[in-house]
PDB file of C-alpha atoms in Angstrom:
ATOM      1  CA  MET A   1      13.127 -15.995 -22.927  1.00  0.00           C
ATOM      2  CA  LYS A   2      10.188 -18.109 -23.050  1.00  0.00           C
ATOM      3  CA  ASN A   3      12.072 -20.751 -20.691  1.00  0.00           C
ATOM      4  CA  ASN A   4      12.619 -17.826 -18.093  1.00  0.00           C
ATOM      5  CA  ILE A   5       8.875 -17.035 -18.387  1.00  0.00           C
ATOM      6  CA  LYS A   6       8.123 -20.577 -17.924  1.00  0.00           C
ATOM      7  CA  LEU A   7      10.266 -20.830 -15.045  1.00  0.00           C
ATOM      8  CA  PHE A   8       9.006 -17.687 -13.540  1.00  0.00           C
ATOM      9  CA  ILE A   9       5.383 -19.089 -13.539  1.00  0.00           C
ATOM     10  CA  TYR A  10       6.605 -22.380 -12.140  1.00  0.00           C
ATOM     11  CA  ASP A  11       8.358 -20.838  -9.355  1.00  0.00           C
ATOM     12  CA  ILE A  12       5.311 -18.330  -8.372  1.00  0.00           C
ATOM     13  CA  LYS A  13       3.007 -21.651  -8.360  1.00  0.00           C
ATOM     14  CA  ASN A  14       5.627 -23.300  -6.086  1.00  0.00           C
ATOM     15  CA  ILE A  15       5.526 -20.296  -3.576  1.00  0.00           C
ATOM     16  CA  THR A  16       1.872 -20.206  -3.679  1.00  0.00           C
ATOM     17  CA  LYS A  17       1.480 -23.969  -3.027  1.00  0.00           C
ATOM     18  CA  ASP A  18       4.109 -23.723  -0.066  1.00  0.00           C
ATOM     19  CA  LYS A  19       1.185 -22.985   2.159  1.00  0.00           C
ATOM     20  CA  LYS A  20       3.442 -22.462   5.354  1.00  0.00           C
ATOM     21  CA  SER A  21       5.717 -19.775   3.596  1.00  0.00           C
ATOM     22  CA  PHE A  22       2.835 -18.092   1.630  1.00  0.00           C
ATOM     23  CA  PHE A  23       0.663 -17.946   5.000  1.00  0.00           C
ATOM     24  CA  VAL A  24       3.431 -16.275   6.726  1.00  0.00           C
ATOM     25  CA  ILE A  25       3.937 -13.578   4.173  1.00  0.00           C
ATOM     26  CA  CYS A  26       0.100 -13.027   4.057  1.00  0.00           C
ATOM     27  CA  PHE A  27       0.144 -12.896   7.686  1.00  0.00           C
ATOM     28  CA  PHE A  28       3.022 -10.574   7.639  1.00  0.00           C
ATOM     29  CA  THR A  29       1.524  -8.193   5.226  1.00  0.00           C
ATOM     30  CA  PHE A  30      -1.766  -8.051   7.348  1.00  0.00           C
ATOM     31  CA  LEU A  31       0.463  -7.174  10.215  1.00  0.00           C
ATOM     32  CA  THR A  32       2.206  -4.248   8.984  1.00  0.00           C
ATOM     33  CA  ILE A  33      -1.430  -2.895   7.943  1.00  0.00           C
ATOM     34  CA  PHE A  34      -2.534  -3.722  11.754  1.00  0.00           C
ATOM     35  CA  ILE A  35       0.470  -1.905  12.929  1.00  0.00           C
ATOM     36  CA  GLY A  36      -0.458   1.074  10.732  1.00  0.00           C
ATOM     37  CA  VAL A  37      -4.234   1.327  12.078  1.00  0.00           C
ATOM     38  CA  THR A  38      -2.950   0.999  15.721  1.00  0.00           C
ATOM     39  CA  ILE A  39      -0.124   3.779  15.537  1.00  0.00           C
ATOM     40  CA  SER A  40      -2.385   6.186  13.688  1.00  0.00           C
ATOM     41  CA  ILE A  41      -5.337   5.539  16.173  1.00  0.00           C
ATOM     42  CA  PHE A  42      -2.996   6.164  18.997  1.00  0.00           C
ATOM     43  CA  PHE A  43      -1.390   9.231  18.119  1.00  0.00           C
ATOM     44  CA  LYS A  44      -4.608  10.739  16.734  1.00  0.00           C
ATOM     45  CA  ASP A  45      -6.175  10.264  20.094  1.00  0.00           C
ATOM     46  CA  ASP A  46      -2.913  11.035  22.107  1.00  0.00           C
ATOM     47  CA  ASN A  47      -3.978  15.024  22.210  1.00  0.00           C
ATOM     48  CA  LYS A  48      -0.277  15.737  21.221  1.00  0.00           C
ATOM     49  CA  SER A  49       1.168  14.949  24.621  1.00  0.00           C
ATOM     50  CA  LEU A  50       3.191  11.994  23.692  1.00  0.00           C
ATOM     51  CA  PHE A  51       4.061  13.637  20.356  1.00  0.00           C
ATOM     52  CA  ASN A  52       5.193  16.757  21.767  1.00  0.00           C
ATOM     53  CA  GLU A  53       8.208  14.801  23.847  1.00  0.00           C
ATOM     54  CA  ILE A  54       8.966  13.125  20.489  1.00  0.00           C
ATOM     55  CA  LYS A  55       9.503  16.320  18.663  1.00  0.00           C
ATOM     56  CA  ILE A  56      12.290  17.269  20.801  1.00  0.00           C
ATOM     57  CA  ILE A  57      14.353  14.422  19.569  1.00  0.00           C
ATOM     58  CA  SER A  58      12.819  14.412  15.858  1.00  0.00           C
ATOM     59  CA  ASN A  59      12.771  16.943  13.119  1.00  0.00           C
ATOM     60  CA  ILE A  60       9.013  15.829  12.179  1.00  0.00           C
ATOM     61  CA  ASP A  61       6.785  18.294  13.550  1.00  0.00           C
ATOM     62  CA  ARG A  62       3.359  16.635  12.307  1.00  0.00           C
ATOM     63  CA  ALA A  63       1.678  13.949  13.993  1.00  0.00           C
ATOM     64  CA  ASP A  64       0.344  12.289  10.785  1.00  0.00           C
ATOM     65  CA  VAL A  65       3.443  12.404   9.277  1.00  0.00           C
ATOM     66  CA  PHE A  66       5.411  10.783  12.136  1.00  0.00           C
ATOM     67  CA  THR A  67       2.629   7.969  12.259  1.00  0.00           C
ATOM     68  CA  LEU A  68       3.247   6.921   8.927  1.00  0.00           C
ATOM     69  CA  TYR A  69       6.845   6.948   9.190  1.00  0.00           C
ATOM     70  CA  ILE A  70       6.883   4.738  12.226  1.00  0.00           C
ATOM     71  CA  THR A  71       4.425   2.657  10.418  1.00  0.00           C
ATOM     72  CA  TYR A  72       6.887   2.172   7.615  1.00  0.00           C
ATOM     73  CA  ILE A  73      10.149   1.478   9.953  1.00  0.00           C
ATOM     74  CA  PHE A  74       8.108  -1.399  11.559  1.00  0.00           C
ATOM     75  CA  SER A  75       6.992  -2.443   8.201  1.00  0.00           C
ATOM     76  CA  PHE A  76      10.444  -2.457   6.620  1.00  0.00           C
ATOM     77  CA  VAL A  77      12.010  -4.941   9.093  1.00  0.00           C
ATOM     78  CA  LEU A  78       8.993  -7.218   8.186  1.00  0.00           C
ATOM     79  CA  PHE A  79       9.456  -6.441   4.338  1.00  0.00           C
ATOM     80  CA  SER A  80      12.991  -7.847   4.730  1.00  0.00           C
ATOM     81  CA  THR A  81      11.947 -11.508   5.859  1.00  0.00           C
ATOM     82  CA  TYR A  82       9.937 -11.854   2.492  1.00  0.00           C
ATOM     83  CA  PRO A  83      12.948 -12.727   0.198  1.00  0.00           C
ATOM     84  CA  PHE A  84      14.439 -15.226   2.582  1.00  0.00           C
ATOM     85  CA  LEU A  85      10.857 -16.949   3.177  1.00  0.00           C
ATOM     86  CA  THR A  86      10.410 -17.218  -0.821  1.00  0.00           C
ATOM     87  CA  GLY A  87      13.870 -17.939  -1.421  1.00  0.00           C
ATOM     88  CA  ILE A  88      14.069 -21.235   0.519  1.00  0.00           C
ATOM     89  CA  VAL A  89      10.846 -22.465  -1.477  1.00  0.00           C
ATOM     90  CA  ILE A  90      12.328 -21.991  -4.964  1.00  0.00           C
ATOM     91  CA  ILE A  91      16.022 -22.565  -4.355  1.00  0.00           C
ATOM     92  CA  SER A  92      16.575 -24.889  -1.335  1.00  0.00           C
ATOM     93  CA  TYR A  93      13.788 -27.299  -2.268  1.00  0.00           C
ATOM     94  CA  LEU A  94      15.152 -27.712  -5.638  1.00  0.00           C
ATOM     95  CA  LYS A  95      18.298 -28.642  -4.409  1.00  0.00           C
ATOM     96  CA  GLU A  96      17.304 -30.960  -1.455  1.00  0.00           C
ATOM     97  CA  PHE A  97      15.328 -33.073  -3.960  1.00  0.00           C
ATOM     98  CA  GLY A  98      17.510 -33.154  -6.675  1.00  0.00           C
ATOM     99  CA  GLU A  99      15.461 -31.149  -9.065  1.00  0.00           C
ATOM    100  CA  LEU A 100      18.181 -28.515  -9.497  1.00  0.00           C
ATOM    101  CA  GLU A 101      20.868 -30.845 -10.615  1.00  0.00           C
ATOM    102  CA  LEU A 102      18.286 -32.188 -12.997  1.00  0.00           C
ATOM    103  CA  MET A 103      17.403 -28.727 -14.522  1.00  0.00           C
ATOM    104  CA  MET A 104      21.341 -28.039 -14.911  1.00  0.00           C
ATOM    105  CA  LEU A 105      21.281 -30.730 -17.373  1.00  0.00           C
ATOM    106  CA  PHE A 106      18.883 -28.818 -19.974  1.00  0.00           C
ATOM    107  CA  PRO A 107      20.233 -26.359 -22.423  1.00  0.00           C
ATOM    108  CA  LEU A 108      19.638 -23.231 -20.380  1.00  0.00           C
ATOM    109  CA  ASN A 109      21.623 -20.294 -19.792  1.00  0.00           C
ATOM    110  CA  ARG A 110      22.799 -20.974 -16.106  1.00  0.00           C
ATOM    111  CA  LYS A 111      23.201 -17.025 -15.544  1.00  0.00           C
ATOM    112  CA  HIS A 112      19.706 -16.337 -16.706  1.00  0.00           C
ATOM    113  CA  PHE A 113      18.477 -19.414 -14.636  1.00  0.00           C
ATOM    114  CA  PHE A 114      19.598 -18.127 -11.654  1.00  0.00           C
ATOM    115  CA  PHE A 115      18.820 -14.489 -12.188  1.00  0.00           C
ATOM    116  CA  GLU A 116      15.275 -15.491 -12.885  1.00  0.00           C
ATOM    117  CA  LYS A 117      15.232 -16.959  -9.388  1.00  0.00           C
ATOM    118  CA  ILE A 118      16.384 -13.630  -8.189  1.00  0.00           C
ATOM    119  CA  PHE A 119      13.782 -11.876 -10.028  1.00  0.00           C
ATOM    120  CA  CYS A 120      11.010 -14.193  -8.605  1.00  0.00           C
ATOM    121  CA  ILE A 121      12.049 -13.676  -5.231  1.00  0.00           C
ATOM    122  CA  PHE A 122      12.346  -9.914  -5.701  1.00  0.00           C
ATOM    123  CA  ALA A 123       8.717  -9.674  -7.352  1.00  0.00           C
ATOM    124  CA  VAL A 124       6.827 -11.556  -4.827  1.00  0.00           C
ATOM    125  CA  SER A 125       8.771  -9.340  -2.107  1.00  0.00           C
ATOM    126  CA  ILE A 126       7.881  -5.891  -3.941  1.00  0.00           C
ATOM    127  CA  PHE A 127       4.714  -6.889  -4.747  1.00  0.00           C
ATOM    128  CA  PHE A 128       3.613  -7.772  -1.135  1.00  0.00           C
ATOM    129  CA  SER A 129       5.610  -4.769   0.102  1.00  0.00           C
ATOM    130  CA  TRP A 130       3.603  -2.255  -2.212  1.00  0.00           C
ATOM    131  CA  ILE A 131       0.320  -3.775  -1.290  1.00  0.00           C
ATOM    132  CA  SER A 132       1.279  -2.904   2.463  1.00  0.00           C
ATOM    133  CA  ILE A 133       2.507   0.476   1.890  1.00  0.00           C
ATOM    134  CA  PHE A 134      -0.619   1.423  -0.798  1.00  0.00           C
ATOM    135  CA  LEU A 135      -3.431   0.025   1.896  1.00  0.00           C
ATOM    136  CA  ASN A 136      -1.400   1.786   4.795  1.00  0.00           C
ATOM    137  CA  LEU A 137      -1.214   4.984   3.015  1.00  0.00           C
ATOM    138  CA  ILE A 138      -5.042   4.826   2.102  1.00  0.00           C
ATOM    139  CA  ILE A 139      -5.985   4.039   5.882  1.00  0.00           C
ATOM    140  CA  HIS A 140      -3.949   6.491   7.306  1.00  0.00           C
ATOM    141  CA  CYS A 141      -5.268   9.290   5.061  1.00  0.00           C
ATOM    142  CA  ILE A 142      -9.003   8.068   6.164  1.00  0.00           C
ATOM    143  CA  ILE A 143      -7.927   8.332   9.890  1.00  0.00           C
ATOM    144  CA  TYR A 144      -6.444  11.722   9.422  1.00  0.00           C
ATOM    145  CA  ASN A 145      -8.803  13.102   6.909  1.00  0.00           C
ATOM    146  CA  LEU A 146      -6.078  13.871   4.547  1.00  0.00           C
ATOM    147  CA  GLU A 147      -6.348  13.420   0.539  1.00  0.00           C
ATOM    148  CA  PHE A 148      -4.695  10.422  -0.847  1.00  0.00           C
ATOM    149  CA  SER A 149      -1.258  11.326  -2.273  1.00  0.00           C
ATOM    150  CA  PHE A 150       2.480  10.250  -2.332  1.00  0.00           C
ATOM    151  CA  ASN A 151       4.862  12.974  -1.384  1.00  0.00           C
ATOM    152  CA  GLY A 152       8.380  12.765  -2.322  1.00  0.00           C
ATOM    153  CA  TYR A 153       9.495  10.725   0.406  1.00  0.00           C
ATOM    154  CA  ILE A 154       7.232   8.037   0.309  1.00  0.00           C
ATOM    155  CA  PHE A 155       7.662   7.844  -3.476  1.00  0.00           C
ATOM    156  CA  PHE A 156      11.382   7.526  -3.186  1.00  0.00           C
ATOM    157  CA  TYR A 157      11.184   4.900  -0.501  1.00  0.00           C
ATOM    158  CA  ALA A 158       8.534   2.855  -2.636  1.00  0.00           C
ATOM    159  CA  THR A 159      10.260   2.921  -5.828  1.00  0.00           C
ATOM    160  CA  VAL A 160      14.034   3.256  -4.974  1.00  0.00           C
ATOM    161  CA  SER A 161      15.256   2.696  -1.870  1.00  0.00           C
ATOM    162  CA  LEU A 162      12.910  -0.136  -0.712  1.00  0.00           C
ATOM    163  CA  PRO A 163      13.340  -2.033  -4.243  1.00  0.00           C
ATOM    164  CA  VAL A 164      17.311  -1.604  -3.994  1.00  0.00           C
ATOM    165  CA  TRP A 165      17.331  -3.158  -0.738  1.00  0.00           C
ATOM    166  CA  LEU A 166      14.737  -6.056  -1.489  1.00  0.00           C
ATOM    167  CA  PHE A 167      16.700  -6.905  -4.685  1.00  0.00           C
ATOM    168  CA  CYS A 168      20.101  -6.991  -2.816  1.00  0.00           C
ATOM    169  CA  LEU A 169      18.316  -9.509  -0.174  1.00  0.00           C
ATOM    170  CA  SER A 170      16.884 -11.503  -3.114  1.00  0.00           C
ATOM    171  CA  SER A 171      20.388 -12.035  -4.615  1.00  0.00           C
ATOM    172  CA  LEU A 172      21.640 -12.665  -1.069  1.00  0.00           C
ATOM    173  CA  THR A 173      18.841 -15.534  -0.754  1.00  0.00           C
ATOM    174  CA  VAL A 174      19.653 -17.227  -3.914  1.00  0.00           C
ATOM    175  CA  VAL A 175      23.430 -17.347  -2.766  1.00  0.00           C
ATOM    176  CA  ILE A 176      22.621 -18.483   0.613  1.00  0.00           C
ATOM    177  CA  SER A 177      19.939 -21.187  -0.540  1.00  0.00           C
ATOM    178  CA  SER A 178      22.563 -22.349  -3.325  1.00  0.00           C
ATOM    179  CA  LEU A 179      25.262 -23.144  -0.974  1.00  0.00           C
ATOM    180  CA  ALA A 180      23.102 -24.635   1.591  1.00  0.00           C
ATOM    181  CA  LYS A 181      22.337 -28.325   1.676  1.00  0.00           C
ATOM    182  CA  ASP A 182      18.797 -28.379   2.246  1.00  0.00           C
ATOM    183  CA  SER A 183      16.327 -26.202   3.202  1.00  0.00           C
ATOM    184  CA  LYS A 184      17.083 -26.482   6.972  1.00  0.00           C
ATOM    185  CA  GLU A 185      20.519 -25.205   6.712  1.00  0.00           C
ATOM    186  CA  ALA A 186      19.298 -22.412   4.646  1.00  0.00           C
ATOM    187  CA  ASN A 187      16.926 -21.381   7.407  1.00  0.00           C
ATOM    188  CA  GLN A 188      20.092 -21.435   9.752  1.00  0.00           C
ATOM    189  CA  LYS A 189      22.025 -19.156   7.590  1.00  0.00           C
ATOM    190  CA  SER A 190      19.140 -16.807   7.052  1.00  0.00           C
ATOM    191  CA  LEU A 191      18.821 -16.559  10.765  1.00  0.00           C
ATOM    192  CA  ILE A 192      22.636 -15.472  10.986  1.00  0.00           C
ATOM    193  CA  ILE A 193      21.903 -12.895   8.464  1.00  0.00           C
ATOM    194  CA  SER A 194      18.818 -11.414  10.368  1.00  0.00           C
ATOM    195  CA  PHE A 195      21.338 -11.294  13.247  1.00  0.00           C
ATOM    196  CA  ILE A 196      23.910  -9.543  11.171  1.00  0.00           C
ATOM    197  CA  LEU A 197      21.237  -7.059  10.335  1.00  0.00           C
ATOM    198  CA  TYR A 198      20.390  -6.750  13.897  1.00  0.00           C
ATOM    199  CA  CYS A 199      24.134  -6.008  14.770  1.00  0.00           C
ATOM    200  CA  ILE A 200      24.007  -3.267  12.106  1.00  0.00           C
ATOM    201  CA  ILE A 201      21.056  -1.483  13.785  1.00  0.00           C
ATOM    202  CA  GLN A 202      22.867  -1.737  16.897  1.00  0.00           C
ATOM    203  CA  VAL A 203      25.966   0.073  15.348  1.00  0.00           C
ATOM    204  CA  LEU A 204      23.974   2.464  14.020  1.00  0.00           C
ATOM    205  CA  PHE A 205      22.382   3.196  17.247  1.00  0.00           C
ATOM    206  CA  LEU A 206      26.015   3.574  18.703  1.00  0.00           C
ATOM    207  CA  LEU A 207      26.746   5.988  16.191  1.00  0.00           C
ATOM    208  CA  LYS A 208      23.728   8.300  17.243  1.00  0.00           C
ATOM    209  CA  VAL A 209      22.408   7.943  13.840  1.00  0.00           C
ATOM    210  CA  ASN A 210      18.999   9.763  14.238  1.00  0.00           C
ATOM    211  CA  PHE A 211      16.344   7.160  13.211  1.00  0.00           C
ATOM    212  CA  LEU A 212      13.588   9.787  13.741  1.00  0.00           C
ATOM    213  CA  SER A 213      14.948  11.763  10.600  1.00  0.00           C
ATOM    214  CA  ILE A 214      13.374  11.074   7.490  1.00  0.00           C
ATOM    215  CA  ARG A 215      16.648  11.104   5.830  1.00  0.00           C
ATOM    216  CA  ILE A 216      16.838   7.273   7.140  1.00  0.00           C
ATOM    217  CA  ILE A 217      15.231   6.425   3.818  1.00  0.00           C
ATOM    218  CA  PHE A 218      18.607   6.557   2.320  1.00  0.00           C
ATOM    219  CA  ILE A 219      20.024   4.028   4.417  1.00  0.00           C
ATOM    220  CA  PRO A 220      18.374   1.054   2.876  1.00  0.00           C
ATOM    221  CA  LEU A 221      19.534   2.202  -0.679  1.00  0.00           C
ATOM    222  CA  LEU A 222      23.288   2.892   0.459  1.00  0.00           C
ATOM    223  CA  ALA A 223      23.349  -0.683   2.127  1.00  0.00           C
ATOM    224  CA  GLY A 224      21.779  -2.309  -0.676  1.00  0.00           C
ATOM    225  CA  ILE A 225      24.189  -0.944  -3.275  1.00  0.00           C
ATOM    226  CA  ILE A 226      27.104  -1.761  -1.124  1.00  0.00           C
ATOM    227  CA  LEU A 227      25.912  -5.519  -0.421  1.00  0.00           C
ATOM    228  CA  VAL A 228      25.085  -6.202  -4.226  1.00  0.00           C
ATOM    229  CA  ILE A 229      28.750  -5.101  -5.200  1.00  0.00           C
ATOM    230  CA  GLY A 230      30.076  -7.401  -2.492  1.00  0.00           C
ATOM    231  CA  LEU A 231      27.621 -10.388  -3.618  1.00  0.00           C
ATOM    232  CA  PHE A 232      28.884  -9.798  -6.922  1.00  0.00           C
ATOM    233  CA  CYS A 233      32.538 -10.117  -5.970  1.00  0.00           C
ATOM    234  CA  PHE A 234      31.961 -13.058  -4.042  1.00  0.00           C
ATOM    235  CA  VAL A 235      30.114 -14.793  -6.379  1.00  0.00           C
ATOM    236  CA  LYS A 236      32.426 -14.112  -9.119  1.00  0.00           C
ATOM    237  CA  ASN A 237      35.418 -15.367  -7.327  1.00  0.00           C
ATOM    238  CA  LYS A 238      34.344 -17.815  -5.063  1.00  0.00           C
ATOM    239  CA  ILE A 239      31.106 -19.554  -6.542  1.00  0.00           C
ATOM    240  CA  ASN A 240      30.862 -22.063  -9.639  1.00  0.00           C
ATOM    241  CA  LEU A 241      28.253 -24.631 -10.386  1.00  0.00           C
ATOM    242  CA  GLU A 242      29.949 -27.768  -8.827  1.00  0.00           C
ATOM    243  CA  LYS A 243      29.978 -25.822  -5.436  1.00  0.00           C
ATOM    244  CA  ILE A 244      26.491 -25.109  -5.787  1.00  0.00           C
ATOM    245  CA  LEU A 245      25.053 -28.529  -6.636  1.00  0.00           C
ATOM    246  CA  TYR A 246      27.623 -30.699  -4.752  1.00  0.00           C
ATOM    247  CA  TYR A 247      28.578 -28.361  -1.827  1.00  0.00           C
TER     248      TYR A 247
END
């Protein structure tokens, strides 16, 4: 347990020391807040002309709810990049410089070791995501003169659906980074995953999934559960320590 805590602190320090990745995460978090402010101000001053057209294809009948919803849709895309940014720092760099092989010589529980990496990536990702959600909600309430409160959908999204999705991506990042020869290859594979996610979104459009329905918050939850199960089966049957170290 103590070793895992030490490794967790060590990984957090590595993430903060990697100025490029840490700057991108902070910038994306700021960008989600900027998007939230821009959308909220736009629809508040829109005099409902555009929103009335949107209501035709949406079951959302309040402009303030709609702007918050759209903000979180844009933010969700950026949140999904956090695990890949952090995972490359704490896994690929270790393997690239031979530190991962050295660590495997120590009397560590290897399952706990890799689970700690997943948890670290997840913790950083959800931390910055929650900062964005919280600040966007505060700013949104100020712009629309609303009382600060979490409704059921926001609470479910922030505490269930989004965490499951980010945990899934954190696990996927550890698998990708562990099998990659270096950080460059890990980046390339991460781009492939991003392309696959884009294709999935296109398929959802073809299936006429209504993205302007609040029920969309259940899709990351279901997708995360399915992907975690798939990763578990893949790792159990296809991955071993030798493949990670010498692939």
